[in-house]
CSV table of C-alpha atoms in Angstrom, one decimal:
chain,number,residue,atom,x,y,z
X,1,MET,CA,0.0,0.0,0.0
X,2,LEU,CA,1.0,3.6,-0.4
X,3,THR,CA,2.7,5.1,2.6
X,4,ARG,CA,3.4,8.6,3.8
X,5,THR,CA,6.5,7.4,5.7
X,6,SER,CA,8.3,6.4,2.5
X,7,THR,CA,11.3,8.4,1.1
X,8,GLN,CA,9.3,8.6,-2.1
X,9,SER,CA,6.3,10.9,-2.6
X,10,LEU,CA,2.8,9.4,-2.9
X,11,THR,CA,2.9,10.4,-6.6
X,12,GLU,CA,6.2,8.6,-7.2
X,13,GLN,CA,5.0,5.5,-5.3
X,14,LEU,CA,1.8,5.3,-7.4
X,15,ALA,CA,3.5,5.9,-10.7
X,16,GLY,CA,6.1,3.3,-9.8
X,17,ARG,CA,3.5,0.7,-8.9
X,18,PHE,CA,1.7,1.2,-12.3
X,19,ALA,CA,5.1,1.3,-14.2
X,20,GLU,CA,6.2,-2.0,-12.6
X,21,ARG,CA,2.9,-3.7,-13.6
X,22,ILE,CA,3.1,-2.4,-17.1
X,23,ARG,CA,6.7,-3.6,-17.6
X,24,ASN,CA,6.0,-7.0,-16.1
X,25,ARG,CA,2.9,-7.3,-18.3
X,26,LEU,CA,0.5,-7.5,-15.5
X,27,LEU,CA,-1.3,-4.6,-17.2
X,28,ALA,CA,-1.5,-5.7,-20.8
X,29,PRO,CA,-1.2,-3.3,-23.8
X,30,GLY,CA,-4.5,-1.6,-24.4
X,31,ALA,CA,-5.6,-2.0,-20.8
X,32,ARG,CA,-7.5,1.0,-19.3
X,33,LEU,CA,-6.2,2.5,-16.1
X,34,PRO,CA,-8.7,3.3,-13.4
X,35,SER,CA,-10.3,6.8,-13.8
X,36,VAL,CA,-8.6,9.5,-11.7
X,37,ARG,CA,-11.5,9.6,-9.3
X,38,GLU,CA,-11.7,5.8,-8.9
X,39,CYS,CA,-7.9,5.5,-8.5
X,40,ALA,CA,-7.9,8.2,-5.8
X,41,ARG,CA,-10.7,6.4,-3.9
X,42,GLN,CA,-8.9,3.1,-4.2
X,43,GLN,CA,-5.5,4.4,-3.0
X,44,GLY,CA,-6.8,6.9,-0.4
X,45,VAL,CA,-5.0,9.9,-2.1
X,46,SER,CA,-6.2,13.1,-3.7
X,47,PRO,CA,-7.1,13.3,-7.4
X,48,HIS,CA,-4.2,15.7,-7.8
X,49,THR,CA,-1.8,12.9,-6.8
X,50,VAL,CA,-3.3,10.5,-9.3
X,51,VAL,CA,-3.1,13.1,-12.1
X,52,ALA,CA,0.5,13.8,-11.3
X,53,ALA,CA,1.3,10.0,-11.3
X,54,TYR,CA,-0.4,9.5,-14.6
X,55,ASP,CA,1.6,12.4,-16.0
X,56,GLN,CA,4.8,10.6,-15.0
X,57,LEU,CA,3.6,7.5,-16.8
X,58,LEU,CA,2.8,9.6,-19.9
X,59,ALA,CA,6.3,11.1,-19.8
X,60,GLN,CA,7.9,7.6,-19.6
X,61,GLY,CA,5.9,6.6,-22.6
X,62,LEU,CA,4.1,3.8,-20.8
X,63,VAL,CA,0.6,5.1,-21.2
X,64,GLU,CA,-1.4,7.3,-23.5
X,65,ALA,CA,-4.3,9.7,-22.9
X,66,ARG,CA,-7.4,9.3,-25.0
X,67,LYS,CA,-9.6,12.3,-25.1
X,68,GLN,CA,-12.7,11.9,-22.9
X,69,ARG,CA,-11.9,8.2,-22.5
X,70,GLY,CA,-9.1,8.0,-20.0
X,71,PHE,CA,-5.6,6.6,-19.8
X,72,TYR,CA,-4.5,3.4,-21.5
X,73,VAL,CA,-1.4,1.2,-21.5
X,74,ARG,CA,0.5,1.9,-24.7
X,75,ASP,CA,0.7,-0.8,-27.4
X,76,SER,CA,3.8,-0.3,-29.5
X,77,ALA,CA,2.8,-3.1,-31.9
X,78,PRO,CA,0.9,-2.1,-35.0
X,79,THR,CA,-2.7,-3.0,-35.0
X,80,GLN,CA,-4.3,-5.2,-37.6
X,81,SER,CA,-6.2,-3.3,-40.2
X,82,GLN,CA,-10.0,-3.7,-40.5
X,83,ASP,CA,-9.6,-5.1,-44.0
X,84,ALA,CA,-7.1,-7.8,-42.8
X,85,ARG,CA,-9.4,-8.8,-40.0
X,86,ALA,CA,-12.4,-9.0,-42.3
X,87,ALA,CA,-10.4,-11.3,-44.6
X,88,GLY,CA,-10.1,-13.8,-41.9
X,89,GLU,CA,-13.6,-13.8,-40.6
X,90,ALA,CA,-15.9,-16.9,-40.9
X,91,SER,CA,-19.1,-17.3,-42.6
X,92,ALA,CA,-22.1,-15.6,-41.1
X,93,VAL,CA,-23.5,-18.7,-39.5
X,94,LEU,CA,-20.3,-19.4,-37.6
X,95,LYS,CA,-19.2,-15.9,-36.9
X,96,PRO,CA,-20.1,-16.1,-33.2
X,97,LEU,CA,-18.0,-19.2,-32.9
X,98,LEU,CA,-14.9,-18.6,-35.0
X,99,ILE,CA,-11.9,-16.7,-33.8
X,100,SER,CA,-9.4,-15.8,-36.6
X,101,GLY,CA,-6.8,-14.5,-34.0
X,102,VAL,CA,-6.2,-14.0,-30.3
X,103,PRO,CA,-5.3,-10.9,-28.5
X,104,ALA,CA,-1.8,-9.7,-29.2
X,105,ASP,CA,-1.1,-9.5,-25.4
X,106,ALA,CA,-2.0,-13.2,-24.7
X,107,SER,CA,1.6,-14.3,-24.2
X,108,SER,CA,2.4,-11.3,-22.1
X,109,LEU,CA,-0.5,-12.3,-19.8
X,110,ILE,CA,1.2,-15.6,-19.3
X,111,ARG,CA,4.5,-13.9,-18.3
X,112,GLY,CA,2.5,-11.9,-15.8
X,113,MET,CA,1.0,-15.0,-14.3
X,114,PHE,CA,4.5,-16.1,-13.3
X,115,HIS,CA,5.6,-12.8,-11.9
X,116,ARG,CA,5.7,-13.3,-8.1
X,117,GLN,CA,3.8,-10.6,-6.3
X,118,SER,CA,4.8,-11.3,-2.7
X,119,ASP,CA,5.5,-14.2,-0.2
X,120,LYS,CA,1.8,-14.8,0.2
X,121,PRO,CA,0.1,-17.9,-1.3
X,122,GLN,CA,-0.9,-17.1,-4.9
X,123,PRO,CA,-4.3,-18.6,-5.8
X,124,GLY,CA,-3.8,-17.7,-9.5
X,125,MET,CA,-0.6,-19.7,-10.0
X,126,GLY,CA,-0.7,-22.8,-12.2
X,127,VAL,CA,1.8,-24.9,-10.2
X,128,PHE,CA,2.2,-26.6,-6.9
X,129,PRO,CA,4.1,-24.6,-4.2
X,130,PRO,CA,7.8,-25.5,-4.2
X,131,ASP,CA,7.6,-27.2,-0.7
X,132,TRP,CA,5.0,-29.7,-2.1
X,133,MET,CA,7.5,-31.0,-4.6
X,134,GLU,CA,10.6,-31.3,-2.3
X,135,SER,CA,12.1,-34.8,-2.4
X,136,THR,CA,15.2,-36.7,-1.7
X,137,PHE,CA,15.0,-39.2,-4.5
X,138,MET,CA,15.5,-36.7,-7.3
X,139,PRO,CA,18.9,-35.4,-6.1
X,140,ALA,CA,19.8,-39.1,-5.4
X,141,SER,CA,19.0,-40.1,-8.9
X,142,VAL,CA,21.2,-37.3,-10.3
X,143,ARG,CA,24.1,-38.2,-7.9
X,144,ARG,CA,23.8,-41.8,-8.9
X,145,LEU,CA,24.6,-40.9,-12.5
X,146,THR,CA,27.2,-38.2,-12.0
X,147,SER,CA,29.3,-40.4,-9.7
X,148,THR,CA,29.8,-43.1,-12.4
X,149,SER,CA,31.2,-43.5,-15.8
X,150,ALA,CA,27.7,-42.9,-17.1
X,151,LEU,CA,28.3,-39.1,-16.8
X,152,GLN,CA,30.8,-39.2,-19.7
X,153,GLU,CA,28.4,-41.3,-21.8
X,154,LEU,CA,25.5,-38.9,-21.2
X,155,SER,CA,27.3,-35.6,-21.2
X,156,LEU,CA,30.1,-35.7,-23.6
X,157,GLN,CA,28.2,-36.6,-26.8
X,158,TYR,CA,24.8,-35.9,-28.3
X,159,GLY,CA,22.1,-38.1,-27.0
X,160,GLU,CA,19.7,-40.2,-29.1
X,161,PRO,CA,17.5,-38.1,-31.4
X,162,ALA,CA,14.2,-39.5,-30.0
X,163,GLY,CA,15.4,-39.2,-26.4
X,164,ASP,CA,17.2,-41.4,-23.9
X,165,SER,CA,16.2,-45.1,-24.6
X,166,ALA,CA,16.0,-46.0,-20.9
X,167,LEU,CA,13.4,-43.2,-20.4
X,168,ARG,CA,11.4,-44.2,-23.5
X,169,ARG,CA,11.2,-47.8,-22.3
X,170,SER,CA,10.0,-46.5,-18.9
X,171,LEU,CA,7.4,-44.2,-20.5
X,172,SER,CA,6.2,-47.1,-22.7
X,173,GLN,CA,5.5,-49.2,-19.6
X,174,LYS,CA,3.9,-46.2,-17.8
X,175,LEU,CA,1.6,-45.6,-20.7
X,176,ALA,CA,0.6,-49.2,-20.9
X,177,SER,CA,-0.7,-48.9,-17.3
X,178,ILE,CA,-3.3,-46.4,-18.6
X,179,ASN,CA,-4.0,-48.5,-21.7
X,180,VAL,CA,-2.2,-46.3,-24.1
X,181,PRO,CA,-0.3,-48.6,-26.5
X,182,ALA,CA,3.0,-47.0,-27.3
X,183,SER,CA,6.2,-48.8,-27.9
X,184,PRO,CA,9.5,-47.0,-27.1
X,185,ASP,CA,9.9,-46.4,-30.9
X,186,GLN,CA,6.7,-44.3,-30.9
X,187,ILE,CA,7.9,-42.0,-28.1
X,188,ILE,CA,9.8,-38.7,-28.5
X,189,THR,CA,11.1,-36.8,-25.4
X,190,THR,CA,10.8,-33.1,-25.4
X,191,ILE,CA,11.7,-30.0,-23.3
X,192,GLY,CA,8.4,-30.0,-21.4
X,193,ALA,CA,4.8,-30.7,-22.6
X,194,THR,CA,4.6,-27.2,-24.3
X,195,HIS,CA,7.5,-28.1,-26.5
X,196,ALA,CA,5.8,-31.4,-27.5
X,197,LEU,CA,2.7,-29.4,-28.5
X,198,ASP,CA,4.8,-27.1,-30.5
X,199,ILE,CA,6.5,-29.9,-32.3
X,200,VAL,CA,3.1,-31.3,-33.3
X,201,SER,CA,1.8,-27.9,-34.5
X,202,ARG,CA,5.0,-27.2,-36.6
X,203,THR,CA,4.9,-30.6,-38.2
X,204,LEU,CA,1.2,-31.1,-39.0
X,205,LEU,CA,0.1,-27.5,-39.6
X,206,ARG,CA,0.8,-24.6,-41.9
X,207,ALA,CA,0.0,-20.9,-41.4
X,208,GLY,CA,-3.7,-20.3,-42.0
X,209,ASP,CA,-4.8,-23.8,-41.1
X,210,PRO,CA,-7.9,-24.0,-38.8
X,211,VAL,CA,-7.3,-25.7,-35.4
X,212,MET,CA,-10.1,-26.6,-32.9
X,213,VAL,CA,-9.2,-25.7,-29.3
X,214,GLU,CA,-11.3,-26.2,-26.2
X,215,GLU,CA,-12.6,-23.1,-24.5
X,216,PRO,CA,-12.2,-22.2,-21.8
X,217,GLY,CA,-8.6,-23.3,-22.1
X,218,TRP,CA,-5.2,-22.2,-21.2
X,219,ALA,CA,-4.2,-18.9,-22.9
X,220,ILE,CA,-0.7,-20.0,-23.7
X,221,GLU,CA,-2.2,-22.5,-26.2
X,222,PHE,CA,-4.2,-19.7,-27.9
X,223,ALA,CA,-1.1,-17.5,-28.0
X,224,ARG,CA,1.2,-20.3,-29.3
X,225,LEU,CA,-1.1,-21.3,-32.2
X,226,GLU,CA,-1.8,-17.6,-33.1
X,227,SER,CA,1.9,-16.9,-33.2
X,228,LEU,CA,2.3,-19.7,-35.8
X,229,GLY,CA,-0.5,-18.1,-37.9
X,230,MET,CA,-3.2,-20.6,-37.2
X,231,ARG,CA,-7.0,-19.9,-37.3
X,232,ILE,CA,-8.4,-20.8,-33.8
X,233,LEU,CA,-11.8,-22.4,-33.7
X,234,PRO,CA,-12.9,-22.4,-30.0
X,235,VAL,CA,-14.9,-25.4,-29.0
X,236,PRO,CA,-17.0,-25.0,-25.8
X,237,ARG,CA,-15.9,-27.5,-23.2
X,238,ARG,CA,-18.7,-29.3,-21.3
X,239,ALA,CA,-18.7,-31.6,-18.3
X,240,ASP,CA,-18.7,-34.7,-20.6
X,241,GLY,CA,-16.4,-33.4,-23.2
X,242,PRO,CA,-16.2,-30.9,-26.1
X,243,ASP,CA,-19.4,-29.5,-27.7
X,244,LEU,CA,-19.8,-32.1,-30.5
X,245,GLU,CA,-22.4,-30.0,-32.4
X,246,VAL,CA,-20.0,-27.1,-32.7
X,247,MET,CA,-17.2,-29.4,-33.7
X,248,ALA,CA,-19.4,-30.9,-36.4
X,249,ARG,CA,-20.2,-27.5,-37.8
X,250,TYR,CA,-16.5,-26.5,-37.9
X,251,CYS,CA,-15.7,-29.8,-39.7
X,252,GLU,CA,-18.3,-29.1,-42.4
X,253,ALA,CA,-17.4,-25.5,-42.9
X,254,HIS,CA,-13.6,-25.3,-42.3
X,255,GLN,CA,-12.1,-28.8,-42.5
X,256,PRO,CA,-9.9,-28.3,-39.5
X,257,LYS,CA,-6.5,-30.1,-39.4
X,258,LEU,CA,-6.2,-30.6,-35.6
X,259,PHE,CA,-8.1,-30.7,-32.4
X,260,VAL,CA,-6.3,-29.9,-29.1
X,261,SER,CA,-8.0,-31.4,-26.1
X,262,VAL,CA,-7.3,-31.9,-22.3
X,263,SER,CA,-9.4,-35.0,-21.7
X,264,VAL,CA,-8.6,-35.5,-18.1
X,265,LEU,CA,-8.8,-32.9,-15.3
X,266,HIS,CA,-9.3,-30.1,-17.9
X,267,ASN,CA,-7.7,-26.8,-17.1
X,268,PRO,CA,-9.5,-24.7,-15.8
X,269,THR,CA,-12.8,-26.6,-15.2
X,270,GLY,CA,-11.5,-29.9,-13.8
X,271,TYR,CA,-13.9,-31.8,-16.2
X,272,SER,CA,-13.0,-35.3,-17.4
X,273,LEU,CA,-14.1,-36.8,-20.7
X,274,THR,CA,-16.8,-39.5,-20.7
X,275,PRO,CA,-16.5,-42.7,-22.8
X,276,GLY,CA,-19.5,-41.8,-24.9
X,277,SER,CA,-18.2,-38.4,-25.8
X,278,ALA,CA,-14.8,-39.8,-26.5
X,279,HIS,CA,-16.2,-42.3,-29.0
X,280,ARG,CA,-18.1,-39.5,-30.8
X,281,VAL,CA,-15.0,-37.3,-31.0
X,282,LEU,CA,-13.0,-40.1,-32.5
X,283,LYS,CA,-15.8,-40.8,-35.0
X,284,LEU,CA,-15.7,-37.1,-36.1
X,285,ALA,CA,-11.9,-37.3,-36.5
X,286,ASN,CA,-12.1,-40.4,-38.8
X,287,GLN,CA,-15.0,-38.9,-40.8
X,288,HIS,CA,-13.3,-35.5,-41.4
X,289,ASP,CA,-9.7,-36.6,-41.4
X,290,PHE,CA,-8.1,-34.5,-38.6
X,291,HIS,CA,-5.6,-35.5,-35.9
X,292,ILE,CA,-6.2,-35.1,-32.1
X,293,VAL,CA,-3.6,-33.9,-29.7
X,294,GLU,CA,-4.4,-35.1,-26.2
X,295,ASP,CA,-2.7,-33.0,-23.6
X,296,ASP,CA,-2.5,-35.2,-20.5
X,297,THR,CA,-0.4,-32.8,-18.4
X,298,TYR,CA,-2.4,-33.6,-15.2
X,299,SER,CA,-2.2,-37.4,-15.7
X,300,HIS,CA,-0.3,-37.8,-12.4
X,301,LEU,CA,-3.3,-36.5,-10.5
X,302,ALA,CA,-6.0,-38.4,-12.4
X,303,PRO,CA,-8.0,-41.4,-11.3
X,304,GLU,CA,-6.9,-44.7,-12.8
X,305,HIS,CA,-10.2,-45.2,-14.6
X,306,ALA,CA,-10.1,-41.9,-16.4
X,307,THR,CA,-11.1,-42.0,-20.1
X,308,ARG,CA,-8.4,-41.1,-22.6
X,309,LEU,CA,-8.8,-40.7,-26.4
X,310,SER,CA,-5.4,-42.2,-27.0
X,311,ALA,CA,-6.4,-45.4,-25.2
X,312,LEU,CA,-9.6,-45.8,-27.1
X,313,ASP,CA,-8.0,-44.9,-30.5
X,314,GLY,CA,-4.8,-46.9,-30.0
X,315,LEU,CA,-2.7,-44.0,-31.2
X,316,GLN,CA,-4.1,-44.0,-34.8
X,317,ARG,CA,-5.4,-40.4,-35.1
X,318,THR,CA,-4.4,-39.3,-31.6
X,319,ILE,CA,-1.0,-37.9,-30.4
X,320,TYR,CA,-0.5,-38.2,-26.7
X,321,VAL,CA,1.4,-35.4,-24.9
X,322,SER,CA,2.4,-35.2,-21.2
X,323,GLY,CA,5.2,-34.1,-18.9
X,324,PHE,CA,6.6,-34.0,-15.4
X,325,ALA,CA,7.0,-30.3,-14.6
X,326,LYS,CA,3.6,-30.1,-12.8
X,327,ILE,CA,4.3,-33.0,-10.4
X,328,LEU,CA,8.1,-33.3,-10.1
X,329,ALA,CA,10.3,-30.4,-11.0
X,330,PRO,CA,9.3,-27.4,-13.1
X,331,ASN,CA,12.9,-26.7,-14.2
X,332,TRP,CA,13.8,-30.2,-15.3
X,333,ARG,CA,11.6,-29.5,-18.3
X,334,ILE,CA,11.0,-33.1,-19.4
X,335,GLY,CA,8.0,-33.9,-21.5
X,336,PHE,CA,7.2,-36.4,-24.2
X,337,LEU,CA,4.8,-37.3,-27.0
X,338,ALA,CA,3.6,-40.7,-28.2
X,339,ALA,CA,2.5,-40.7,-31.9
X,340,PRO,CA,1.2,-43.0,-34.6
X,341,PRO,CA,4.0,-44.6,-36.7
X,342,ASP,CA,2.9,-42.8,-39.9
X,343,VAL,CA,3.7,-39.3,-38.5
X,344,PHE,CA,6.5,-40.3,-36.1
X,345,SER,CA,9.4,-39.6,-38.5
X,346,ARG,CA,8.1,-36.2,-39.4
X,347,LEU,CA,7.7,-35.3,-35.7
X,348,LEU,CA,11.2,-36.5,-34.9
X,349,GLU,CA,12.6,-34.4,-37.8
X,350,THR,CA,11.0,-31.3,-36.4
X,351,LYS,CA,12.5,-32.0,-33.0
X,352,LEU,CA,16.0,-32.3,-34.5
X,353,LEU,CA,15.6,-29.1,-36.5
X,354,THR,CA,14.5,-27.1,-33.4
X,355,THR,CA,16.5,-28.6,-30.5
X,356,LEU,CA,18.8,-31.4,-31.9
X,357,THR,CA,18.4,-33.6,-28.8
X,358,THR,CA,17.2,-33.3,-25.2
X,359,PRO,CA,19.3,-33.5,-22.0
X,360,ALA,CA,20.0,-37.2,-21.6
X,361,LEU,CA,21.3,-36.8,-18.0
X,362,PHE,CA,18.0,-35.7,-16.6
X,363,GLU,CA,16.1,-38.1,-18.8
X,364,ARG,CA,18.1,-41.1,-17.5
X,365,ALA,CA,17.7,-39.8,-13.9
X,366,LEU,CA,13.9,-39.6,-14.4
X,367,ALA,CA,13.8,-43.1,-15.8
X,368,TRP,CA,15.4,-44.3,-12.6
X,369,CYS,CA,12.8,-42.5,-10.5
X,370,ILE,CA,10.0,-44.1,-12.6
X,371,ASP,CA,11.5,-47.6,-12.5
X,372,GLN,CA,12.1,-47.6,-8.8
X,373,GLY,CA,8.6,-46.5,-8.0
X,374,GLN,CA,9.7,-43.2,-6.6
X,375,LEU,CA,7.6,-41.1,-8.9
X,376,ARG,CA,4.5,-43.1,-8.3
X,377,ARG,CA,4.9,-42.8,-4.5
X,378,HIS,CA,5.6,-39.1,-4.8
X,379,ALA,CA,2.5,-38.6,-6.9
X,380,ASP,CA,0.4,-40.6,-4.3
X,381,ARG,CA,1.6,-38.2,-1.6
X,382,ILE,CA,0.8,-35.1,-3.7
X,383,ARG,CA,-2.7,-36.4,-4.4
X,384,LEU,CA,-3.4,-37.1,-0.8
X,385,ARG,CA,-2.2,-33.6,0.2
X,386,LEU,CA,-4.2,-32.0,-2.6
X,387,ASP,CA,-7.4,-33.8,-1.5
X,388,GLY,CA,-7.1,-32.0,1.9
X,389,ALA,CA,-6.2,-28.7,0.4
X,390,ARG,CA,-9.2,-28.9,-2.1
X,391,ALA,CA,-11.6,-29.6,0.7
X,392,ARG,CA,-10.4,-26.6,2.7
X,393,SER,CA,-10.4,-24.3,-0.3
X,394,VAL,CA,-13.9,-25.3,-1.3
X,395,LYS,CA,-15.2,-24.6,2.2
X,396,LEU,CA,-13.5,-21.2,2.3
X,397,ALA,CA,-14.8,-20.2,-1.2
X,398,LEU,CA,-18.3,-21.2,-0.4
X,399,ALA,CA,-18.1,-19.3,3.0
X,400,HIS,CA,-17.2,-16.2,1.1
X,401,ASP,CA,-20.2,-16.2,-1.3
X,402,CYS,CA,-18.5,-17.9,-4.3
X,403,SER,CA,-20.0,-20.8,-6.2
X,404,PHE,CA,-18.3,-23.5,-8.3
X,405,VAL,CA,-19.3,-23.7,-12.0
X,406,SER,CA,-18.0,-27.3,-12.1
X,407,GLU,CA,-17.5,-30.0,-9.6
X,408,PRO,CA,-14.1,-29.4,-7.8
X,409,ALA,CA,-11.5,-31.9,-9.0
X,410,GLY,CA,-7.8,-32.0,-9.6
X,411,LEU,CA,-5.6,-29.0,-9.0
X,412,PHE,CA,-8.0,-26.2,-10.1
X,413,GLY,CA,-11.4,-24.8,-9.2
X,414,TRP,CA,-13.6,-22.8,-11.6
X,415,VAL,CA,-15.2,-20.2,-9.4
X,416,ASP,CA,-17.9,-17.6,-9.9
X,417,THR,CA,-17.2,-14.5,-7.9
X,418,GLY,CA,-20.2,-12.4,-8.9
X,419,VAL,CA,-18.0,-9.5,-10.0
X,420,ASP,CA,-15.7,-8.6,-13.0
X,421,THR,CA,-12.6,-10.6,-12.3
X,422,ASP,CA,-10.4,-8.4,-14.5
X,423,ALA,CA,-11.0,-5.5,-12.3
X,424,LEU,CA,-10.8,-7.7,-9.2
X,425,THR,CA,-7.4,-9.0,-10.3
X,426,GLN,CA,-6.0,-5.5,-10.5
X,427,ARG,CA,-7.3,-4.6,-7.0
X,428,MET,CA,-6.0,-7.8,-5.5
X,429,LEU,CA,-2.5,-7.0,-6.8
X,430,ASP,CA,-2.5,-4.1,-4.4
X,431,GLU,CA,-2.9,-6.6,-1.6
X,432,GLY,CA,-0.1,-8.8,-2.9
X,433,TYR,CA,-2.3,-11.6,-4.5
X,434,LEU,CA,-2.3,-12.8,-8.1
X,435,LEU,CA,-5.6,-14.1,-9.5
X,436,ALA,CA,-6.4,-15.9,-12.7
X,437,PRO,CA,-9.4,-14.1,-14.2
X,438,GLY,CA,-11.9,-16.0,-16.3
X,439,SER,CA,-11.2,-13.8,-19.4
X,440,LEU,CA,-7.7,-15.2,-19.5
X,441,PHE,CA,-9.0,-18.6,-20.5
X,442,HIS,CA,-10.9,-17.4,-23.6
X,443,ALA,CA,-9.4,-16.5,-27.0
X,444,ARG,CA,-10.9,-13.0,-27.1
X,445,ARG,CA,-10.9,-12.3,-23.4
X,446,PRO,CA,-14.5,-11.3,-22.9
X,447,PRO,CA,-15.5,-9.9,-19.5
X,448,SER,CA,-16.1,-12.6,-16.9
X,449,THR,CA,-17.1,-13.1,-13.3
X,450,LEU,CA,-15.2,-16.4,-13.2
X,451,MET,CA,-11.7,-17.1,-11.9
X,452,ARG,CA,-9.5,-20.1,-11.6
X,453,ILE,CA,-8.1,-21.0,-8.2
X,454,ASN,CA,-5.3,-23.3,-7.4
X,455,PHE,CA,-6.5,-25.5,-4.6
X,456,ALA,CA,-2.9,-25.9,-3.2
X,457,THR,CA,-2.6,-22.2,-2.7
X,458,ALA,CA,-6.2,-21.1,-2.1
X,459,GLN,CA,-6.6,-22.8,1.3
X,460,ASP,CA,-5.4,-19.7,3.1
X,461,ALA,CA,-8.1,-18.0,5.2
X,462,THR,CA,-6.3,-14.6,5.1
X,463,PHE,CA,-6.6,-14.6,1.3
X,464,TRP,CA,-10.3,-15.1,1.4
X,465,LYS,CA,-10.9,-12.4,4.0
X,466,THR,CA,-8.9,-10.0,1.8
X,467,PHE,CA,-10.8,-11.2,-1.3
X,468,SER,CA,-14.2,-10.5,0.3
X,469,ARG,CA,-13.1,-7.1,1.6
X,470,VAL,CA,-11.8,-6.0,-1.8
X,471,ARG,CA,-14.8,-7.4,-3.7
X,472,ASP,CA,-17.3,-5.7,-1.4
X,473,LEU,CA,-15.7,-2.3,-2.3
X,474,MET,CA,-16.3,-2.9,-6.0
């Protein structure tokens, strides 16, 4: 909060706060700053102080004043012309459903999501707290390799193009336990699951190709595909799976090349695919000749009986993607994909052209963790701890007049707050908390009263008291 005991003036403190958020992309290009009167009320200062602070931001080139409209974060990137936008629009019948691009600031919003605000628990974050993932077996697995002659084998030459063979064997066995039939020769290791998704996109798609993506969905996927020049076709996600009627209309009108889906513990809703819906999705894929990328990032938290498209399809039209950053160590950046034989060579070529190989030392260490059962036991402990955190978070959310749009499951809750969560997010930043507003999970970022909470970090009663106080002032 602003303080009169600081060596900086109130004007300097306020200008500095907005400047930091703009530079860290917590205020995206084009975002409107609060009106002078509203900002003065929020911060407990005079309108003169706010005007002076906004003048400093103007002088720094961080904002622009629009006559009779207010102050906006400057966007240095050129905007797309009306003619160019019109050229990419869909037919009239599908205009409400088809998105030909995503906001230019989508990737900057992701960077903002990972900018730490304070030492307080952050309900908007997408990962487990560091102390949840502490272990002794991971350092032990690395020491085991670095203290033997294996270090020279793994470090002093390029690894195998598809990835460490020991890890691919371990992954093949792990996939078999969830009924996904993938031999080691169908698996490619990657630098995280996002890299795997990127390999698939760069291999199977060309600029301008239509791609179906579930909505709500994670904004980084919208931004990544948009950066490659793809046309995004948002498919509403329901409790049982994607909206099949919307998918069918897209297939008839646009012949999409790809469908990206999170079948199990969908982010942000927590929904999981039903067998009936899965069969109908696969039927559409066969009928209209498109591939399906199944992002199973949260597989470590999922129930054993969860339905996966790759299991039902037997990796014919499906490409299975997963990783270990969410459950094990974010900075190890180990992911993988399992693919049909007819596209495997092309996917491997894309990996070689973009990264050559992946770090064999960490891959071999991970294989040991899997083979020794360490990863499974670690995931069991995380799930048990998460169950308790989820129960506490749900109780607190309900007690503070929030409701859940979907049944709480997995790591995330999809919560209705009753107020505009874009505005709420900015106000909660003043309190040291980062939220994940509902608009972040839609391609065009429409206003929303929803937000995604991380059950591991939303079990703090102090956060919910602050949340209620701030919301009640809106």
